[in-house]
PDB file of C-alpha atoms in Angstrom:
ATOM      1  CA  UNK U 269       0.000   0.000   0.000  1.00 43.00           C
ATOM      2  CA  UNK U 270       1.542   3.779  -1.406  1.00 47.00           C
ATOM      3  CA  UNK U 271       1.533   6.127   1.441  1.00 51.00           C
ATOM      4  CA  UNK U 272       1.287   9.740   0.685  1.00 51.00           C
ATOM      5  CA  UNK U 273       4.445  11.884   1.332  1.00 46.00           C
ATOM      6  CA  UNK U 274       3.118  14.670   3.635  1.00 49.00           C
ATOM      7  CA  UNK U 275       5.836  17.887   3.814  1.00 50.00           C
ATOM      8  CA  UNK U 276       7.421  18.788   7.182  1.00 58.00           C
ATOM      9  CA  UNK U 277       6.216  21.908   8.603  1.00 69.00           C
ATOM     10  CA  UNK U 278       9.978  22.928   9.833  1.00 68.00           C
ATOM     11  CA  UNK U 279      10.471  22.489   5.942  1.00 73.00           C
ATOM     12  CA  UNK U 280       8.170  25.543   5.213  1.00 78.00           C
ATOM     13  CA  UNK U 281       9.358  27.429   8.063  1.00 82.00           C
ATOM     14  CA  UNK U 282      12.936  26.963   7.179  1.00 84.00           C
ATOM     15  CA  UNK U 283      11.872  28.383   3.525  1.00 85.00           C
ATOM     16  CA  UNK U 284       9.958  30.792   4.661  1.00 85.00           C
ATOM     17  CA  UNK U 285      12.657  32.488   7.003  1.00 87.00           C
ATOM     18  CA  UNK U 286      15.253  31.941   4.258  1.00 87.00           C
ATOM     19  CA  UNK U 287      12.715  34.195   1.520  1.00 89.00           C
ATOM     20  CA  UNK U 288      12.077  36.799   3.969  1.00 89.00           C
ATOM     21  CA  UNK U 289      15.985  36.752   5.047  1.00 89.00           C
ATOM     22  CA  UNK U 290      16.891  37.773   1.282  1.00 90.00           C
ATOM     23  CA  UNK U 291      14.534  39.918   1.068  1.00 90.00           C
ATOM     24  CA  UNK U 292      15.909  41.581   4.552  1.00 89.00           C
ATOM     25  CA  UNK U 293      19.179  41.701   2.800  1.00 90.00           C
ATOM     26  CA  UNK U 294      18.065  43.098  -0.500  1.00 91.00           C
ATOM     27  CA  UNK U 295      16.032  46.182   1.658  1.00 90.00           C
ATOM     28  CA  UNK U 296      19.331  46.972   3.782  1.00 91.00           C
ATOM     29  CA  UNK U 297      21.998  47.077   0.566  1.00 90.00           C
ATOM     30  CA  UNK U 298      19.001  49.208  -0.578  1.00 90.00           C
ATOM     31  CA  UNK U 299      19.421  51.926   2.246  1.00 89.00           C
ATOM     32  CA  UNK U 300      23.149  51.177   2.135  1.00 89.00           C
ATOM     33  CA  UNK U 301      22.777  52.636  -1.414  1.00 90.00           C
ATOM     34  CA  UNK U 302      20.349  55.244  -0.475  1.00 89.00           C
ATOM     35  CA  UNK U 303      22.588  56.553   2.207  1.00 89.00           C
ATOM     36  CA  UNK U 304      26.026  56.610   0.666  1.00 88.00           C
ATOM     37  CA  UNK U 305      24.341  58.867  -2.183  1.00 87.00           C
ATOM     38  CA  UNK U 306      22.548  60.920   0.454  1.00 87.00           C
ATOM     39  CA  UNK U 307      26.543  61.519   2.163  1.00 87.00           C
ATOM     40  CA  UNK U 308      27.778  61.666  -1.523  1.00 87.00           C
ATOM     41  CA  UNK U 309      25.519  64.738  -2.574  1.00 86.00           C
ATOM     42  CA  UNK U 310      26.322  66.383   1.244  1.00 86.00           C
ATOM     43  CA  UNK U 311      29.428  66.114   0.508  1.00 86.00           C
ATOM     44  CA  UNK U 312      29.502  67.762  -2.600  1.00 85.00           C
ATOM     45  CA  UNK U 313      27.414  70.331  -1.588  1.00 85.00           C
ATOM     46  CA  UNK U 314      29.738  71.382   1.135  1.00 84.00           C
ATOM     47  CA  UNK U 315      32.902  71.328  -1.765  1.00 84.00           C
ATOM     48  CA  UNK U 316      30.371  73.564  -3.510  1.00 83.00           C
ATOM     49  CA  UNK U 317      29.911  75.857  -0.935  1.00 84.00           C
ATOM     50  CA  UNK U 318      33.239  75.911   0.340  1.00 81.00           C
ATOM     51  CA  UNK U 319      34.902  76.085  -3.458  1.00 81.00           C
ATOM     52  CA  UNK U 320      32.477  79.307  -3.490  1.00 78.00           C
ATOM     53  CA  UNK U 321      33.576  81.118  -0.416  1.00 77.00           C
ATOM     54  CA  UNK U 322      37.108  80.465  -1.637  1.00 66.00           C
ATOM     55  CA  UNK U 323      36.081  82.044  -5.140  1.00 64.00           C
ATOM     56  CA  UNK U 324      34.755  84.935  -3.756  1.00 64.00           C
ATOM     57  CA  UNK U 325      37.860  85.458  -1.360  1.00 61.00           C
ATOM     58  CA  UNK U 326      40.295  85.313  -4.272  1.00 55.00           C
ATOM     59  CA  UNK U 327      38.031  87.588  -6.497  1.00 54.00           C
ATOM     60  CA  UNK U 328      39.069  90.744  -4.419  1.00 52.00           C
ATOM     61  CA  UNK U 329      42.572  90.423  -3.626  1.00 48.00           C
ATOM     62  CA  UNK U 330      44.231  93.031  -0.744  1.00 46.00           C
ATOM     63  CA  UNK U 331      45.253  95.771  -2.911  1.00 46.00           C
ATOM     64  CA  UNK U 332      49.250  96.592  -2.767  1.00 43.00           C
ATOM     65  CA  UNK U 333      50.599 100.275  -2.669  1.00 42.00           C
ATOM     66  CA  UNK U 334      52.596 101.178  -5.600  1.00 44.00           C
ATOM     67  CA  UNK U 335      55.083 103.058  -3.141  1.00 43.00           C
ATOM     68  CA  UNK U 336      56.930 101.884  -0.213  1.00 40.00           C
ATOM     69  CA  UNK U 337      54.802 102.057   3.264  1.00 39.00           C
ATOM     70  CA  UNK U 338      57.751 103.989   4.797  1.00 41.00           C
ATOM     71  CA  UNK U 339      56.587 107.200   2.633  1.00 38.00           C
ATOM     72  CA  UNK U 340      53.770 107.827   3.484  1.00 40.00           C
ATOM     73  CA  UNK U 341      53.469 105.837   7.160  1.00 41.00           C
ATOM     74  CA  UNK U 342      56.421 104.700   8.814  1.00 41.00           C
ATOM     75  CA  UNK U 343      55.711 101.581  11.014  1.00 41.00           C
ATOM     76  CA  UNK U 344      55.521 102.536  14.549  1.00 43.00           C
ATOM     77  CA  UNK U 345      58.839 102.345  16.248  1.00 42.00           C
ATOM     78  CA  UNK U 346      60.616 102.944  13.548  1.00 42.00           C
ATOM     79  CA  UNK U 347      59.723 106.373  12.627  1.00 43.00           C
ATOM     80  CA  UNK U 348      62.999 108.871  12.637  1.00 41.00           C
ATOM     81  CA  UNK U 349      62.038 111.908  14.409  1.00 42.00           C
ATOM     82  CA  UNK U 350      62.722 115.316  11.955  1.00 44.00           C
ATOM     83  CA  UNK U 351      63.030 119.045  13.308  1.00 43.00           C
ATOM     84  CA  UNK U 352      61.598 122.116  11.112  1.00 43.00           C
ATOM     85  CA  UNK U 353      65.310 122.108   9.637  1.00 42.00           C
ATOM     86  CA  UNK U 354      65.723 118.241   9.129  1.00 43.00           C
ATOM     87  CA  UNK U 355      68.789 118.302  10.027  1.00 44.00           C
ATOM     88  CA  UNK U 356      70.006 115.338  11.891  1.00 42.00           C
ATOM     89  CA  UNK U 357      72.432 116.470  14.343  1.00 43.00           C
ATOM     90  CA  UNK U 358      69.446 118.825  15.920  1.00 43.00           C
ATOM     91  CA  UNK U 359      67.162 115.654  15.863  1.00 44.00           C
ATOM     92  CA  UNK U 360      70.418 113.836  17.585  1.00 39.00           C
ATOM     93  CA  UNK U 361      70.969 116.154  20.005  1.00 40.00           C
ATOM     94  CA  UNK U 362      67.215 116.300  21.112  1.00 41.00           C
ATOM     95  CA  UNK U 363      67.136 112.930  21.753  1.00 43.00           C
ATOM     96  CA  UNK U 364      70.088 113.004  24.164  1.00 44.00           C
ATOM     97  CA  UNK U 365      69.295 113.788  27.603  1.00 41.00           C
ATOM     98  CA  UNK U 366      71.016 116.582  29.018  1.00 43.00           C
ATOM     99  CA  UNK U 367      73.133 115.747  32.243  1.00 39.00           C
ATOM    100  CA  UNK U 368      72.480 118.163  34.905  1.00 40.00           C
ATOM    101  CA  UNK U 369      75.535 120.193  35.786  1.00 40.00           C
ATOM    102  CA  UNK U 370      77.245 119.430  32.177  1.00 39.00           C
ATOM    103  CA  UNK U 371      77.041 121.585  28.944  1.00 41.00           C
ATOM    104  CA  UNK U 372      76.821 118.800  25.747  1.00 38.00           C
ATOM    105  CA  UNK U 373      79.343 120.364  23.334  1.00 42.00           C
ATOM    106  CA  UNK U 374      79.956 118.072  20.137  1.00 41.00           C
ATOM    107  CA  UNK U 375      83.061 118.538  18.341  1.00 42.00           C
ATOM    108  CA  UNK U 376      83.350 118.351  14.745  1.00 39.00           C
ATOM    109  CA  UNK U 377      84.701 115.358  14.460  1.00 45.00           C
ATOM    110  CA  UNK U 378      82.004 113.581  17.014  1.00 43.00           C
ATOM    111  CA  UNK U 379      79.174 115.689  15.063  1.00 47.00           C
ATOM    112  CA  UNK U 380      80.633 114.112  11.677  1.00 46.00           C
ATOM    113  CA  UNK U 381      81.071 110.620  13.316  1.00 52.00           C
ATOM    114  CA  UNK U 382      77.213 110.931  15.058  1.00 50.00           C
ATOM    115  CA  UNK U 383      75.924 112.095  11.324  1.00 50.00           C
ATOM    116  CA  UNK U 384      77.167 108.993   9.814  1.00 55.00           C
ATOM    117  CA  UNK U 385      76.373 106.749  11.859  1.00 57.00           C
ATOM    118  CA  UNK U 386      72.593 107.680  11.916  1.00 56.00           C
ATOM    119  CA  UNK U 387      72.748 107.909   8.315  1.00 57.00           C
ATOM    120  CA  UNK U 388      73.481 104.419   7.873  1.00 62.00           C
ATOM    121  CA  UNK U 389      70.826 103.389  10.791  1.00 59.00           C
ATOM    122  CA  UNK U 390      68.335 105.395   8.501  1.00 56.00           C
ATOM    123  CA  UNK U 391      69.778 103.481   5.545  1.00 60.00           C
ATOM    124  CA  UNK U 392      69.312  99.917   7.725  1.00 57.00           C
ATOM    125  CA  UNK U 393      65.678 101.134   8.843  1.00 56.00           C
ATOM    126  CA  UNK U 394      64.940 102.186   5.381  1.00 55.00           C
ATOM    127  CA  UNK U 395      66.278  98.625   3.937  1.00 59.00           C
ATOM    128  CA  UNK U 396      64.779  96.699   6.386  1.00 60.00           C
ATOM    129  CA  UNK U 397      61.281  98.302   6.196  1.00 56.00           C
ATOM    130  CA  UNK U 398      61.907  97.769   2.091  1.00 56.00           C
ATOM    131  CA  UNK U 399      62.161  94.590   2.983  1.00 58.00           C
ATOM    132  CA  UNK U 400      59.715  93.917   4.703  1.00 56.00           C
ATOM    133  CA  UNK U 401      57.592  95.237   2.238  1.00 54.00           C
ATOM    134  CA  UNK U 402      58.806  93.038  -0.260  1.00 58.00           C
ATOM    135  CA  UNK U 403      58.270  90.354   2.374  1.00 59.00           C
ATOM    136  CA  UNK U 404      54.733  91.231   2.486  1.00 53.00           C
ATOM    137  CA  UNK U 405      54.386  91.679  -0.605  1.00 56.00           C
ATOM    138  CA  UNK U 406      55.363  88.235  -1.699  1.00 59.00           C
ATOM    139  CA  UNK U 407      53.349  86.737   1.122  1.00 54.00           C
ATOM    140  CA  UNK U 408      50.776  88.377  -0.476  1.00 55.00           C
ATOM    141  CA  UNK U 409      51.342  87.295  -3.854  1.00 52.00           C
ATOM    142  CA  UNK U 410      51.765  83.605  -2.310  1.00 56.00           C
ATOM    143  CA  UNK U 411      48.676  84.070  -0.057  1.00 56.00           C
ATOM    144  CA  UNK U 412      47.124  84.344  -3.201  1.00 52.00           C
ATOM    145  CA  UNK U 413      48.839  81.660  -5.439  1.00 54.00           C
ATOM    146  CA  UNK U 414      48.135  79.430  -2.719  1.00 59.00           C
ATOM    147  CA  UNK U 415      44.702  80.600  -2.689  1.00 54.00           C
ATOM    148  CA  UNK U 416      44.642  79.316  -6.848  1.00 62.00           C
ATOM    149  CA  UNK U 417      46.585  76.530  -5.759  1.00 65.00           C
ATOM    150  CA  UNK U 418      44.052  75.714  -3.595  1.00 62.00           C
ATOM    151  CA  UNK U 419      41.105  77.232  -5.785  1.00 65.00           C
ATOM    152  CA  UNK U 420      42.427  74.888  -8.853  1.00 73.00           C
ATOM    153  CA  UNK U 421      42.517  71.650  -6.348  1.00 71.00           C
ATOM    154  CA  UNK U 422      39.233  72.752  -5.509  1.00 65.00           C
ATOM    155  CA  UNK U 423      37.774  72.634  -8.883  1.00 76.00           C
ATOM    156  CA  UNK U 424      39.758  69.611  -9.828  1.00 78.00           C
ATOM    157  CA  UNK U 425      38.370  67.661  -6.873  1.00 77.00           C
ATOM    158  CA  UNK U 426      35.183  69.236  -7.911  1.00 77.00           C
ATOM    159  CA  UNK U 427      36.314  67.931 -11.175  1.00 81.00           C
ATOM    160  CA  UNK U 428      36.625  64.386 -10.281  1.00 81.00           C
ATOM    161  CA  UNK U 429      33.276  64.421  -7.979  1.00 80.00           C
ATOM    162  CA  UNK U 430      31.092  65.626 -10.571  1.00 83.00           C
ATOM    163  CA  UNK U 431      33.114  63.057 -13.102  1.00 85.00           C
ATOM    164  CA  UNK U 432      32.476  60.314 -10.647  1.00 84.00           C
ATOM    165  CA  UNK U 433      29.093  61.536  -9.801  1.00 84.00           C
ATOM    166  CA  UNK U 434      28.548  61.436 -13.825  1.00 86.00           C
ATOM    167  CA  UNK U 435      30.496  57.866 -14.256  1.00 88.00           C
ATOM    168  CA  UNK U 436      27.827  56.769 -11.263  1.00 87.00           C
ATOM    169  CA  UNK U 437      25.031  58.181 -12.804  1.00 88.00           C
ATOM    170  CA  UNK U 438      25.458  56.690 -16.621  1.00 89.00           C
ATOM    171  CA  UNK U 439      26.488  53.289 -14.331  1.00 91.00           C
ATOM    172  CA  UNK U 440      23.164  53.617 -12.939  1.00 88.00           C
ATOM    173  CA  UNK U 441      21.392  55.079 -16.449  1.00 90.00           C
ATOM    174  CA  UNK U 442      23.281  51.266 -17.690  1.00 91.00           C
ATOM    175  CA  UNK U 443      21.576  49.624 -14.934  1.00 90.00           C
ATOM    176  CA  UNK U 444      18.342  50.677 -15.271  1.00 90.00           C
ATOM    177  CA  UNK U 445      18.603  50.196 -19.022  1.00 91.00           C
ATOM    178  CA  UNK U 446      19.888  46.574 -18.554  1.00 90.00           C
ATOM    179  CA  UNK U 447      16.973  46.470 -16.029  1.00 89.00           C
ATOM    180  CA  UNK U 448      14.404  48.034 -18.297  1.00 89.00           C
ATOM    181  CA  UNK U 449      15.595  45.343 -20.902  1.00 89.00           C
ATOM    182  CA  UNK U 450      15.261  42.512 -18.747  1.00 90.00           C
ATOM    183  CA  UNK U 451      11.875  43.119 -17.903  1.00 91.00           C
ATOM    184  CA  UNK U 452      10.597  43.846 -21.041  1.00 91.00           C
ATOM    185  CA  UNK U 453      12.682  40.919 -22.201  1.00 91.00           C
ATOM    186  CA  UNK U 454      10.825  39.147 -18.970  1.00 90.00           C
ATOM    187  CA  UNK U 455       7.379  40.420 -20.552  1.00 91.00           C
ATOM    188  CA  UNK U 456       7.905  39.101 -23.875  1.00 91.00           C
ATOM    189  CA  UNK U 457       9.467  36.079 -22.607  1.00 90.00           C
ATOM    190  CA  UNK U 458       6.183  35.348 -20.308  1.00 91.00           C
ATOM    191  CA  UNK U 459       3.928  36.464 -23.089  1.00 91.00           C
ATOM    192  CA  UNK U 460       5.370  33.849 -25.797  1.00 91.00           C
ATOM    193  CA  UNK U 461       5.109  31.524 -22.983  1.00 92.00           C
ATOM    194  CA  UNK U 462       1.663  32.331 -22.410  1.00 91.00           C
ATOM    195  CA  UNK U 463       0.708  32.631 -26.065  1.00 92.00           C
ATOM    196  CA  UNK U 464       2.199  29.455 -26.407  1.00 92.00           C
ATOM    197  CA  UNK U 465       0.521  27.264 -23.502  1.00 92.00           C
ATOM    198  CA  UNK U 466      -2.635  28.891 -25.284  1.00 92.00           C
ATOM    199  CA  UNK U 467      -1.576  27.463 -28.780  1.00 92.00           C
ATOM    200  CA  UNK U 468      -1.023  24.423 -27.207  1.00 91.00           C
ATOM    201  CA  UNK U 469      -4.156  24.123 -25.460  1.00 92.00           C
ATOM    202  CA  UNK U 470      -6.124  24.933 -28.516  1.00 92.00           C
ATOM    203  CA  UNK U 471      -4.277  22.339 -30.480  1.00 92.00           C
ATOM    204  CA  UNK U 472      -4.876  19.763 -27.233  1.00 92.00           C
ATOM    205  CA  UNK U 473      -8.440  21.117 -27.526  1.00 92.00           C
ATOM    206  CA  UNK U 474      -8.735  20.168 -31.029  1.00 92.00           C
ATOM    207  CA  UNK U 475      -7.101  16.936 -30.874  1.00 92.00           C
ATOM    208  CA  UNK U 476      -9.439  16.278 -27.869  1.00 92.00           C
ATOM    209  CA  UNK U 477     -12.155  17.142 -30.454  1.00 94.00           C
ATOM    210  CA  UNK U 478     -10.437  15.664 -33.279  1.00 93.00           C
ATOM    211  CA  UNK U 479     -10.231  12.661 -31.527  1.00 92.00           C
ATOM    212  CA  UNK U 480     -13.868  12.643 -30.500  1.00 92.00           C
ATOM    213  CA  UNK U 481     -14.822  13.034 -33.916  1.00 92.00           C
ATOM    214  CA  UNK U 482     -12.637   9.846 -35.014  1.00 92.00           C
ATOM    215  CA  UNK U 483     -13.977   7.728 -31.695  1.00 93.00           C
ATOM    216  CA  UNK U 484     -17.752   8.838 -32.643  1.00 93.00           C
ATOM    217  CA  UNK U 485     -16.961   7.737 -36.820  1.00 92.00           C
ATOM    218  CA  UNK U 486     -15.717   5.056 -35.578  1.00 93.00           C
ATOM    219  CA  UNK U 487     -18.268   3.806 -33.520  1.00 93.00           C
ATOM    220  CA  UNK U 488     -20.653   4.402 -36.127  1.00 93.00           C
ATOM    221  CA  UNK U 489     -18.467   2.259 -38.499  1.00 92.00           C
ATOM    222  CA  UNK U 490     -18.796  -0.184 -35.884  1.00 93.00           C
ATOM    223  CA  UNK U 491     -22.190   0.200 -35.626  1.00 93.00           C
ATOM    224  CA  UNK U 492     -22.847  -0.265 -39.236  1.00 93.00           C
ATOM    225  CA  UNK U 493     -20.756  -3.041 -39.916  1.00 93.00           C
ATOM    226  CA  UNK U 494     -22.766  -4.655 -36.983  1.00 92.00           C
ATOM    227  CA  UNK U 495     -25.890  -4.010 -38.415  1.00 93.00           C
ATOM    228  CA  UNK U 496     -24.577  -5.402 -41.869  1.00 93.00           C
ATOM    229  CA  UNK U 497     -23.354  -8.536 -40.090  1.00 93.00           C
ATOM    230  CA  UNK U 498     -26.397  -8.462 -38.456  1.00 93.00           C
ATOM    231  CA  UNK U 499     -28.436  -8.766 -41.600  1.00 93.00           C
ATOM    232  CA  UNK U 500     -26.269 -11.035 -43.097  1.00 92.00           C
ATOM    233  CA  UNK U 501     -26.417 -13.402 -40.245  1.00 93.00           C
ATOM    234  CA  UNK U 502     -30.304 -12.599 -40.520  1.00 93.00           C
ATOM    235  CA  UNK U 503     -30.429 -13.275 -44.316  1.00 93.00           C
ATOM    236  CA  UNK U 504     -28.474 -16.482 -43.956  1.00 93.00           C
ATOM    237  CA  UNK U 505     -30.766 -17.682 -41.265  1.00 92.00           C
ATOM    238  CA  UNK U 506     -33.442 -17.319 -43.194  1.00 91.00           C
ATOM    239  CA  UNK U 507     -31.511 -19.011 -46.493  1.00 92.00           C
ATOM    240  CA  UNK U 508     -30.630 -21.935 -44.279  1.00 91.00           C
ATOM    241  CA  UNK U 509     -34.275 -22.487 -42.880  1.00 90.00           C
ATOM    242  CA  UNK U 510     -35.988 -22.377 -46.237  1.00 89.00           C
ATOM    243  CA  UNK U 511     -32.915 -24.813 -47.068  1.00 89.00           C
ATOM    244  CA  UNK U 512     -34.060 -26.720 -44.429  1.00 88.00           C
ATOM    245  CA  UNK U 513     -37.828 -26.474 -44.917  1.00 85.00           C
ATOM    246  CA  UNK U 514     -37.834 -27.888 -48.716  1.00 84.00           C
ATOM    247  CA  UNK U 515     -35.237 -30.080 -47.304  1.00 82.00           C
ATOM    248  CA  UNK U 516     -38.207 -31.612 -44.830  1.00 81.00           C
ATOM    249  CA  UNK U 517     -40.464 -31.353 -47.498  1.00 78.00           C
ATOM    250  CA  UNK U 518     -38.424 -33.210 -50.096  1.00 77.00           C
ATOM    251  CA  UNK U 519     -37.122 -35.833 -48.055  1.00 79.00           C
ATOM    252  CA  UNK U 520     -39.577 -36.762 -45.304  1.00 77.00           C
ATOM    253  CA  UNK U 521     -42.694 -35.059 -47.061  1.00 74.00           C
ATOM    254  CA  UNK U 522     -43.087 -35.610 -50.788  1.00 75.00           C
ATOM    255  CA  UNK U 523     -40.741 -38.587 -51.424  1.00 77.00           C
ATOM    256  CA  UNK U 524     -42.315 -40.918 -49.047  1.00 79.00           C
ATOM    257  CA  UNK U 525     -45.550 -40.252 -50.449  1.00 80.00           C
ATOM    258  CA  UNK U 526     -44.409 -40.369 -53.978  1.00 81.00           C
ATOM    259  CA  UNK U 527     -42.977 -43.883 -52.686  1.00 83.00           C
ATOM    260  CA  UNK U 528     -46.252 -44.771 -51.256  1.00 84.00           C
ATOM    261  CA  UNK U 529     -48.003 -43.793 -54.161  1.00 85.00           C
ATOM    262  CA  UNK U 530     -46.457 -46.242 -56.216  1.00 87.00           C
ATOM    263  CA  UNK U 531     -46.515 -48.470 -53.533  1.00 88.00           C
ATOM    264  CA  UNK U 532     -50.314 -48.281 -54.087  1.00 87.00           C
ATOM    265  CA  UNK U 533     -50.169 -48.505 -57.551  1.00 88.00           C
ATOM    266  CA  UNK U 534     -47.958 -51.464 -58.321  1.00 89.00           C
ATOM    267  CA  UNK U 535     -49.839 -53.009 -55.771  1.00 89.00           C
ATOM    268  CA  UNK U 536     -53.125 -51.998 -56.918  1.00 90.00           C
ATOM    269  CA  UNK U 537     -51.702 -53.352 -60.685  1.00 90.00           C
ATOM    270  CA  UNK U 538     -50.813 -56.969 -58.934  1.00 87.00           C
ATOM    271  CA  UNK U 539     -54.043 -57.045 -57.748  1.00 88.00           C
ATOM    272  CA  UNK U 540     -55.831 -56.448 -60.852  1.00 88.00           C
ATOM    273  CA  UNK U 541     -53.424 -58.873 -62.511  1.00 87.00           C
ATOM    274  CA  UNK U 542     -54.049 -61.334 -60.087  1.00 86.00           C
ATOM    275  CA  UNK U 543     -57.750 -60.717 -60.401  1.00 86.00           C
ATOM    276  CA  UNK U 544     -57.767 -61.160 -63.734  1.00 87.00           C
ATOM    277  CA  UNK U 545     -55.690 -64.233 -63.381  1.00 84.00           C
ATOM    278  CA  UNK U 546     -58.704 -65.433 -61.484  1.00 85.00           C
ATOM    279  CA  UNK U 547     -61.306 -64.335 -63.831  1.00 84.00           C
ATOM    280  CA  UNK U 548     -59.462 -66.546 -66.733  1.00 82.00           C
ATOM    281  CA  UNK U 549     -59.579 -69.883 -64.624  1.00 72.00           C
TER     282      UNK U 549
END
């Protein structure tokens, strides 16, 4: 005796936890996706925004005086004091304190030897504050090719982003496509399926009909071939009981009273003969 197979119910739960634990998995790479182009466009945004504050910084650059900044403001604490007269033994000697109880009287030679040497600390104050306007004004000049340093690796990282963000986005155009594709591909494949399980039942249809046709002819072959034999059979039946009929007649009807018949004659003859016989003695 067959027994049925019956299906363990930890069978269908395993399945059923393995289905929805793909479909858990496809959902989370889906927010995985989501979320790293969520950070992606952030991201870019702030470039953007910071790429623009930088723009706008280097678009007005500090403007740099066309003389040196000792002629029109000395820096503080290095400014040389000047008289009316501009002389600079006067300014000199005003700076000097004056000793009580002593009379300052500079020689020639002192007053020539105090004149040179604040002409060359005028020279040194002058060269120094030259330089450091050249200093400045290179920092400046660097400040600023750093800024387009920076300003240029701005816009090529910018660059690259909105390249990658492009190279993602015709990736993902490619996907869809593909995607697209395969589903209409899906479509058409499930429609020539379908249209061909419905040519197939229509042709099982009209074989089933087909076949119904031959089964009925043919029973009505049969049916008429029985009837003929039927006949027949009938017809011969008939044949063999007249057969049989003049066969009684002939042979047990009409021959043994043809025989008695002339039976009665030949003996009716002897006994006229005899008779006569008798007559004659």
């Amino acid at each position: 005796m067959s027994r049925q197979f019956v299906p363990s119910s930890f069978e269908h739960r395993y399945s059923a936890q393995q289905t929805a634990l793909k479909e858990q998995q496809a959902q989370i790479r889906e927010q995985r996706r989501l979320i790293e182009e969520l950070q992606y466009e952030q991201r870019q945004q702030t470039m953007r925004q910071e790429l623009g504050q930088g723009s706008k910084t280097l678009t007005s650059p500090p403007t740099v005086p066309s003389s040196p900044p000792e002629a029109e403001a000395p820096p503080q604490g290095r400014q040389i004091p000047r008289d009316d007269s501009g002389d600079p033994h006067t300014r000199v000697a005003a700076q000097r304190p004056e000793v009580p109880g002593h009379s300052v009287r500079p020689t020639v030679g002192a007053n020539h030897r105090e004149q040179n040497t604040e002409d060359d600390s005028a020279r040194c104050e002058l060269q120094t504050d030259r330089s450091d306007f050249t200093t400045a004004t290179w920092a400046t000049h660097n400040t600023a090719a750093t800024g387009t340093t920076q300003n240029s690796k701005y816009l090529k990282v910018l660059k690259n982003m909105e390249d990658r963000a492009a190279e993602r986005a015709r990736l993902k155009a490619e996907r869809e496509e593909r995607r697209r594709q395969q589903e209409e591909e899906k479509a058409a494949q499930v429609l020539r399926e379908e249209e061909e399980r419905q040519r197939q039942a229509e042709a099982e249809k009209k074989a089933r009909i087909e076949a119904h046709r031959q089964k009925k002819r043919l029973e009505k072959q049969r049916e008429e071939e029985k009837q003929r034999e039927q006949a027949r059979q009938e017809e011969m039946t008939r044949l063999a009981e007249e057969h049989y009929r003049r066969s009684i007649l002939k042979y047990r009807g009409l021959l043994p009273f043809k025989k008695l018949i002339s039976l009665v004659k030949r003996n009716w003859l002897k006994a006229v003969r005899q008779h006569e016989k008798c007559l004659l003695r």
